[in-house]
GROMACS .gro file of C-alpha atoms in nm:
model
  171
    1UNK     CA    1   1.616 -10.046  -1.851
    2UNK     CA    2   1.466 -10.002  -1.515
    3UNK     CA    3   1.579  -9.668  -1.383
    4UNK     CA    4   1.464  -9.538  -1.771
    5UNK     CA    5   1.090  -9.688  -1.699
    6UNK     CA    6   1.106  -9.497  -1.399
    7UNK     CA    7   1.207  -9.167  -1.506
    8UNK     CA    8   0.933  -9.206  -1.769
    9UNK     CA    9   0.711  -9.296  -1.514
   10UNK     CA   10   0.782  -8.980  -1.317
   11UNK     CA   11   0.782  -8.768  -1.588
   12UNK     CA   12   0.346  -8.893  -1.735
   13UNK     CA   13   0.327  -8.832  -1.386
   14UNK     CA   14   0.423  -8.500  -1.316
   15UNK     CA   15   0.271  -8.357  -1.643
   16UNK     CA   16  -0.080  -8.438  -1.510
   17UNK     CA   17  -0.093  -8.342  -1.171
   18UNK     CA   18  -0.009  -7.995  -1.312
   19UNK     CA   19  -0.190  -8.064  -1.608
   20UNK     CA   20  -0.410  -8.071  -1.406
   21UNK     CA   21  -0.401  -7.858  -1.120
   22UNK     CA   22  -0.386  -7.499  -1.291
   23UNK     CA   23  -0.736  -7.532  -1.356
   24UNK     CA   24  -0.961  -7.172  -1.373
   25UNK     CA   25  -1.195  -6.975  -1.620
   26UNK     CA   26  -1.027  -6.880  -1.954
   27UNK     CA   27  -1.024  -6.483  -2.046
   28UNK     CA   28  -1.381  -6.465  -2.269
   29UNK     CA   29  -1.292  -6.435  -2.639
   30UNK     CA   30  -1.483  -6.137  -2.656
   31UNK     CA   31  -1.596  -5.825  -2.489
   32UNK     CA   32  -1.934  -5.997  -2.371
   33UNK     CA   33  -2.205  -6.327  -2.426
   34UNK     CA   34  -2.541  -6.148  -2.411
   35UNK     CA   35  -2.699  -6.456  -2.328
   36UNK     CA   36  -3.052  -6.536  -2.547
   37UNK     CA   37  -3.198  -6.946  -2.572
   38UNK     CA   38  -3.129  -6.969  -2.960
   39UNK     CA   39  -3.020  -7.307  -3.126
   40UNK     CA   40  -2.918  -7.076  -3.411
   41UNK     CA   41  -2.632  -6.912  -3.306
   42UNK     CA   42  -2.332  -7.020  -3.371
   43UNK     CA   43  -2.094  -6.883  -3.126
   44UNK     CA   44  -2.222  -7.080  -2.768
   45UNK     CA   45  -1.976  -6.993  -2.430
   46UNK     CA   46  -2.095  -7.110  -2.090
   47UNK     CA   47  -2.290  -7.353  -2.217
   48UNK     CA   48  -2.531  -7.075  -2.343
   49UNK     CA   49  -2.530  -6.943  -2.657
   50UNK     CA   50  -2.438  -6.555  -2.734
   51UNK     CA   51  -2.704  -6.319  -2.889
   52UNK     CA   52  -2.548  -6.181  -3.279
   53UNK     CA   53  -2.368  -5.839  -3.095
   54UNK     CA   54  -2.481  -5.642  -3.384
   55UNK     CA   55  -2.837  -5.702  -3.180
   56UNK     CA   56  -2.770  -5.587  -2.894
   57UNK     CA   57  -2.899  -5.332  -2.729
   58UNK     CA   58  -2.888  -5.150  -2.325
   59UNK     CA   59  -3.213  -5.399  -2.203
   60UNK     CA   60  -2.947  -5.668  -2.223
   61UNK     CA   61  -2.731  -5.496  -1.944
   62UNK     CA   62  -3.023  -5.393  -1.737
   63UNK     CA   63  -3.272  -5.620  -1.452
   64UNK     CA   64  -3.524  -5.443  -1.224
   65UNK     CA   65  -3.700  -5.537  -0.885
   66UNK     CA   66  -3.391  -5.552  -0.645
   67UNK     CA   67  -3.560  -5.288  -0.445
   68UNK     CA   68  -3.827  -5.568  -0.367
   69UNK     CA   69  -3.810  -5.820  -0.076
   70UNK     CA   70  -3.853  -6.135  -0.124
   71UNK     CA   71  -4.066  -6.445   0.048
   72UNK     CA   72  -3.908  -6.490   0.411
   73UNK     CA   73  -4.125  -6.699   0.518
   74UNK     CA   74  -3.847  -6.951   0.524
   75UNK     CA   75  -3.697  -7.237   0.819
   76UNK     CA   76  -3.398  -6.982   0.728
   77UNK     CA   77  -3.650  -6.633   0.786
   78UNK     CA   78  -3.391  -6.507   0.454
   79UNK     CA   79  -3.456  -6.472   0.103
   80UNK     CA   80  -3.255  -6.350  -0.121
   81UNK     CA   81  -3.385  -6.240  -0.547
   82UNK     CA   82  -3.053  -6.278  -0.814
   83UNK     CA   83  -2.946  -6.104  -1.114
   84UNK     CA   84  -2.855  -6.397  -1.240
   85UNK     CA   85  -2.830  -6.498  -1.631
   86UNK     CA   86  -3.175  -6.552  -1.672
   87UNK     CA   87  -3.246  -6.170  -1.566
   88UNK     CA   88  -2.927  -6.031  -1.696
   89UNK     CA   89  -2.855  -6.168  -2.011
   90UNK     CA   90  -2.563  -5.904  -2.034
   91UNK     CA   91  -2.408  -6.060  -1.724
   92UNK     CA   92  -2.337  -6.383  -1.866
   93UNK     CA   93  -1.973  -6.470  -1.907
   94UNK     CA   94  -1.831  -6.222  -1.744
   95UNK     CA   95  -1.761  -6.338  -1.383
   96UNK     CA   96  -2.019  -6.162  -1.218
   97UNK     CA   97  -2.336  -6.180  -1.012
   98UNK     CA   98  -2.585  -5.997  -0.834
   99UNK     CA   99  -2.803  -6.090  -0.556
  100UNK     CA  100  -2.995  -5.891  -0.254
  101UNK     CA  101  -3.051  -6.087   0.093
  102UNK     CA  102  -3.331  -6.015   0.345
  103UNK     CA  103  -3.251  -6.092   0.647
  104UNK     CA  104  -3.504  -6.042   0.895
  105UNK     CA  105  -3.421  -6.001   1.291
  106UNK     CA  106  -3.216  -6.336   1.425
  107UNK     CA  107  -3.170  -6.483   1.072
  108UNK     CA  108  -2.891  -6.727   0.900
  109UNK     CA  109  -2.779  -6.736   0.569
  110UNK     CA  110  -2.541  -7.048   0.759
  111UNK     CA  111  -2.233  -7.151   0.655
  112UNK     CA  112  -2.108  -7.208   0.225
  113UNK     CA  113  -1.873  -7.139  -0.014
  114UNK     CA  114  -1.873  -6.953  -0.379
  115UNK     CA  115  -1.595  -7.164  -0.524
  116UNK     CA  116  -1.656  -6.951  -0.895
  117UNK     CA  117  -1.603  -6.622  -0.707
  118UNK     CA  118  -1.575  -6.363  -0.444
  119UNK     CA  119  -1.873  -6.191  -0.253
  120UNK     CA  120  -1.843  -5.822  -0.124
  121UNK     CA  121  -2.147  -5.763   0.088
  122UNK     CA  122  -2.285  -5.429   0.174
  123UNK     CA  123  -2.537  -5.324   0.434
  124UNK     CA  124  -2.877  -5.110   0.350
  125UNK     CA  125  -2.980  -5.108   0.714
  126UNK     CA  126  -2.937  -5.294   1.015
  127UNK     CA  127  -2.711  -5.502   1.159
  128UNK     CA  128  -2.525  -5.809   1.053
  129UNK     CA  129  -2.236  -6.019   1.216
  130UNK     CA  130  -2.030  -6.227   0.852
  131UNK     CA  131  -1.733  -6.350   0.856
  132UNK     CA  132  -1.521  -6.644   0.679
  133UNK     CA  133  -1.245  -6.914   0.762
  134UNK     CA  134  -0.930  -6.915   0.622
  135UNK     CA  135  -0.808  -7.212   0.506
  136UNK     CA  136  -0.482  -7.436   0.555
  137UNK     CA  137  -0.179  -7.392   0.315
  138UNK     CA  138   0.076  -7.520   0.579
  139UNK     CA  139   0.132  -7.822   0.796
  140UNK     CA  140   0.175  -7.575   1.184
  141UNK     CA  141  -0.112  -7.369   1.076
  142UNK     CA  142  -0.447  -7.322   1.229
  143UNK     CA  143  -0.785  -7.225   1.048
  144UNK     CA  144  -0.855  -6.864   1.120
  145UNK     CA  145  -1.205  -6.710   1.162
  146UNK     CA  146  -1.209  -6.344   1.077
  147UNK     CA  147  -1.531  -6.207   1.100
  148UNK     CA  148  -1.689  -5.820   1.183
  149UNK     CA  149  -2.050  -5.638   1.266
  150UNK     CA  150  -2.169  -5.448   1.003
  151UNK     CA  151  -2.328  -5.091   1.054
  152UNK     CA  152  -2.559  -4.924   0.792
  153UNK     CA  153  -2.345  -4.854   0.516
  154UNK     CA  154  -2.028  -5.084   0.523
  155UNK     CA  155  -1.874  -5.385   0.329
  156UNK     CA  156  -1.727  -5.704   0.371
  157UNK     CA  157  -1.557  -5.926   0.067
  158UNK     CA  158  -1.581  -6.284   0.126
  159UNK     CA  159  -1.192  -6.454  -0.067
  160UNK     CA  160  -1.311  -6.751  -0.392
  161UNK     CA  161  -1.436  -7.098  -0.225
  162UNK     CA  162  -1.343  -6.967   0.176
  163UNK     CA  163  -1.625  -7.103   0.382
  164UNK     CA  164  -1.864  -6.750   0.489
  165UNK     CA  165  -2.166  -6.631   0.629
  166UNK     CA  166  -2.398  -6.395   0.760
  167UNK     CA  167  -2.602  -6.356   1.069
  168UNK     CA  168  -2.852  -6.137   1.077
  169UNK     CA  169  -2.867  -5.881   1.478
  170UNK     CA  170  -3.201  -5.774   1.643
  171UNK     CA  171  -3.251  -5.515   1.404
   0.00000   0.00000   0.00000
Protein backbone atom coordinates (compact mmCIF):
# COMPACT_ATOMS: atom_id res chain seq x y z
CA UNK A 1 0.00 0.00 0.00
CA UNK A 2 2.86 2.36 0.84
CA UNK A 3 4.45 1.70 -2.56
CA UNK A 4 1.18 2.62 -4.31
CA UNK A 5 0.95 5.90 -2.37
CA UNK A 6 4.55 6.74 -3.27
CA UNK A 7 3.88 5.92 -6.92
CA UNK A 8 0.74 8.09 -7.05
CA UNK A 9 2.52 10.92 -5.24
CA UNK A 10 5.40 10.72 -7.72
CA UNK A 11 2.99 10.86 -10.69
CA UNK A 12 1.16 13.87 -9.20
CA UNK A 13 4.41 15.74 -8.55
CA UNK A 14 5.68 14.99 -12.07
CA UNK A 15 2.39 16.20 -13.56
CA UNK A 16 2.57 19.45 -11.60
CA UNK A 17 6.22 20.07 -12.46
CA UNK A 18 5.76 19.48 -16.18
CA UNK A 19 2.56 21.53 -16.36
CA UNK A 20 4.13 24.63 -14.81
CA UNK A 21 7.46 24.37 -16.57
CA UNK A 22 5.97 24.90 -20.03
CA UNK A 23 4.75 28.45 -20.47
CA UNK A 24 4.50 30.83 -23.38
CA UNK A 25 2.12 33.30 -24.89
CA UNK A 26 -0.53 31.46 -26.85
CA UNK A 27 -0.88 31.94 -30.58
CA UNK A 28 -3.56 34.50 -31.39
CA UNK A 29 -7.00 33.27 -32.36
CA UNK A 30 -7.53 36.17 -34.76
CA UNK A 31 -5.40 38.06 -37.30
CA UNK A 32 -5.06 41.07 -34.97
CA UNK A 33 -6.60 42.67 -31.90
CA UNK A 34 -6.41 46.46 -32.15
CA UNK A 35 -6.49 47.67 -28.55
CA UNK A 36 -9.24 50.03 -27.42
CA UNK A 37 -10.49 51.20 -24.04
CA UNK A 38 -14.13 50.36 -24.72
CA UNK A 39 -15.70 47.91 -22.27
CA UNK A 40 -18.62 47.48 -24.71
CA UNK A 41 -16.33 45.32 -26.83
CA UNK A 42 -16.93 41.67 -26.10
CA UNK A 43 -13.44 40.43 -26.88
CA UNK A 44 -10.57 40.99 -24.45
CA UNK A 45 -7.00 39.88 -25.20
CA UNK A 46 -3.86 40.68 -23.15
CA UNK A 47 -5.92 42.79 -20.77
CA UNK A 48 -7.22 45.08 -23.54
CA UNK A 49 -10.50 45.13 -25.40
CA UNK A 50 -10.32 44.48 -29.14
CA UNK A 51 -11.72 46.93 -31.64
CA UNK A 52 -14.36 45.50 -33.95
CA UNK A 53 -12.39 44.38 -37.05
CA UNK A 54 -14.94 46.13 -39.27
CA UNK A 55 -13.93 49.47 -37.71
CA UNK A 56 -10.17 48.95 -37.93
CA UNK A 57 -8.27 51.32 -40.27
CA UNK A 58 -4.68 51.66 -41.45
CA UNK A 59 -4.19 54.38 -38.81
CA UNK A 60 -4.51 51.70 -36.10
CA UNK A 61 -1.23 50.24 -37.41
CA UNK A 62 0.56 53.59 -37.80
CA UNK A 63 2.52 55.86 -35.48
CA UNK A 64 4.82 58.81 -35.98
CA UNK A 65 7.31 60.76 -33.91
CA UNK A 66 10.11 58.21 -33.84
CA UNK A 67 12.22 60.69 -35.84
CA UNK A 68 12.22 63.10 -32.89
CA UNK A 69 14.95 62.61 -30.25
CA UNK A 70 13.81 62.31 -26.67
CA UNK A 71 14.98 64.32 -23.66
CA UNK A 72 18.32 62.86 -22.54
CA UNK A 73 18.84 65.09 -19.51
CA UNK A 74 18.53 62.25 -16.99
CA UNK A 75 21.19 60.59 -14.81
CA UNK A 76 21.97 57.94 -17.43
CA UNK A 77 21.80 60.25 -20.45
CA UNK A 78 19.76 57.67 -22.34
CA UNK A 79 16.30 58.43 -23.60
CA UNK A 80 13.75 56.36 -25.41
CA UNK A 81 10.64 56.94 -27.46
CA UNK A 82 8.55 53.82 -27.79
CA UNK A 83 5.77 52.74 -30.06
CA UNK A 84 3.64 50.95 -27.52
CA UNK A 85 0.04 49.86 -27.29
CA UNK A 86 -1.08 53.43 -26.47
CA UNK A 87 0.55 55.07 -29.50
CA UNK A 88 0.25 52.08 -31.84
CA UNK A 89 -2.86 50.09 -30.84
CA UNK A 90 -2.45 47.62 -33.71
CA UNK A 91 0.67 46.23 -32.01
CA UNK A 92 -1.48 44.49 -29.38
CA UNK A 93 -1.04 40.67 -29.42
CA UNK A 94 1.52 40.73 -32.26
CA UNK A 95 4.46 39.90 -29.98
CA UNK A 96 6.60 42.83 -31.16
CA UNK A 97 7.56 46.28 -29.97
CA UNK A 98 9.56 49.19 -31.30
CA UNK A 99 11.59 51.93 -29.66
CA UNK A 100 13.98 54.69 -30.58
CA UNK A 101 16.79 55.14 -28.08
CA UNK A 102 19.16 58.11 -28.14
CA UNK A 103 22.57 57.80 -26.50
CA UNK A 104 24.74 60.84 -25.83
CA UNK A 105 28.51 60.17 -25.69
CA UNK A 106 29.54 57.68 -22.96
CA UNK A 107 25.92 56.92 -21.97
CA UNK A 108 25.05 53.45 -20.69
CA UNK A 109 21.81 51.54 -21.10
CA UNK A 110 22.54 49.41 -18.08
CA UNK A 111 22.13 45.66 -17.71
CA UNK A 112 18.55 44.56 -18.26
CA UNK A 113 16.46 41.72 -19.68
CA UNK A 114 13.42 41.37 -21.90
CA UNK A 115 11.70 38.29 -20.47
CA UNK A 116 9.06 37.93 -23.20
CA UNK A 117 10.84 39.01 -26.38
CA UNK A 118 14.13 39.15 -28.21
CA UNK A 119 15.53 42.54 -29.18
CA UNK A 120 17.10 43.73 -32.42
CA UNK A 121 19.17 46.90 -32.24
CA UNK A 122 20.10 48.93 -35.34
CA UNK A 123 22.66 51.74 -35.13
CA UNK A 124 21.75 54.73 -37.29
CA UNK A 125 24.77 56.88 -36.43
CA UNK A 126 27.75 56.76 -34.09
CA UNK A 127 29.10 53.68 -32.34
CA UNK A 128 27.75 51.43 -29.61
CA UNK A 129 29.44 48.70 -27.59
CA UNK A 130 26.76 46.06 -27.02
CA UNK A 131 26.61 42.62 -25.52
CA UNK A 132 24.71 39.91 -23.71
CA UNK A 133 25.59 37.20 -21.20
CA UNK A 134 24.44 33.61 -21.63
CA UNK A 135 22.77 31.62 -18.91
CA UNK A 136 24.28 28.32 -17.85
CA UNK A 137 22.42 25.14 -18.71
CA UNK A 138 24.99 22.50 -17.82
CA UNK A 139 26.88 21.96 -14.54
CA UNK A 140 30.32 22.63 -16.06
CA UNK A 141 29.21 25.39 -18.39
CA UNK A 142 30.25 28.97 -17.68
CA UNK A 143 28.44 32.16 -18.56
CA UNK A 144 29.72 33.69 -21.80
CA UNK A 145 29.79 37.30 -22.90
CA UNK A 146 28.98 37.97 -26.55
CA UNK A 147 29.86 41.56 -27.39
CA UNK A 148 30.61 43.72 -30.40
CA UNK A 149 31.28 47.32 -31.33
CA UNK A 150 28.57 48.45 -33.72
CA UNK A 151 28.83 51.25 -36.28
CA UNK A 152 26.30 53.07 -38.42
CA UNK A 153 24.19 50.53 -40.33
CA UNK A 154 25.06 47.57 -38.07
CA UNK A 155 22.47 45.43 -36.26
CA UNK A 156 22.72 43.09 -33.26
CA UNK A 157 20.25 40.59 -31.78
CA UNK A 158 19.75 40.07 -28.03
CA UNK A 159 18.09 36.69 -27.32
CA UNK A 160 14.97 36.65 -25.19
CA UNK A 161 15.52 36.66 -21.43
CA UNK A 162 19.29 37.18 -21.47
CA UNK A 163 21.00 40.03 -19.61
CA UNK A 164 22.25 42.64 -22.07
CA UNK A 165 23.56 46.21 -22.28
CA UNK A 166 24.49 49.04 -24.63
CA UNK A 167 27.30 51.57 -24.08
CA UNK A 168 27.71 54.56 -26.36
CA UNK A 169 31.15 55.46 -27.66
CA UNK A 170 32.52 58.98 -27.78
CA UNK A 171 30.55 59.95 -30.90
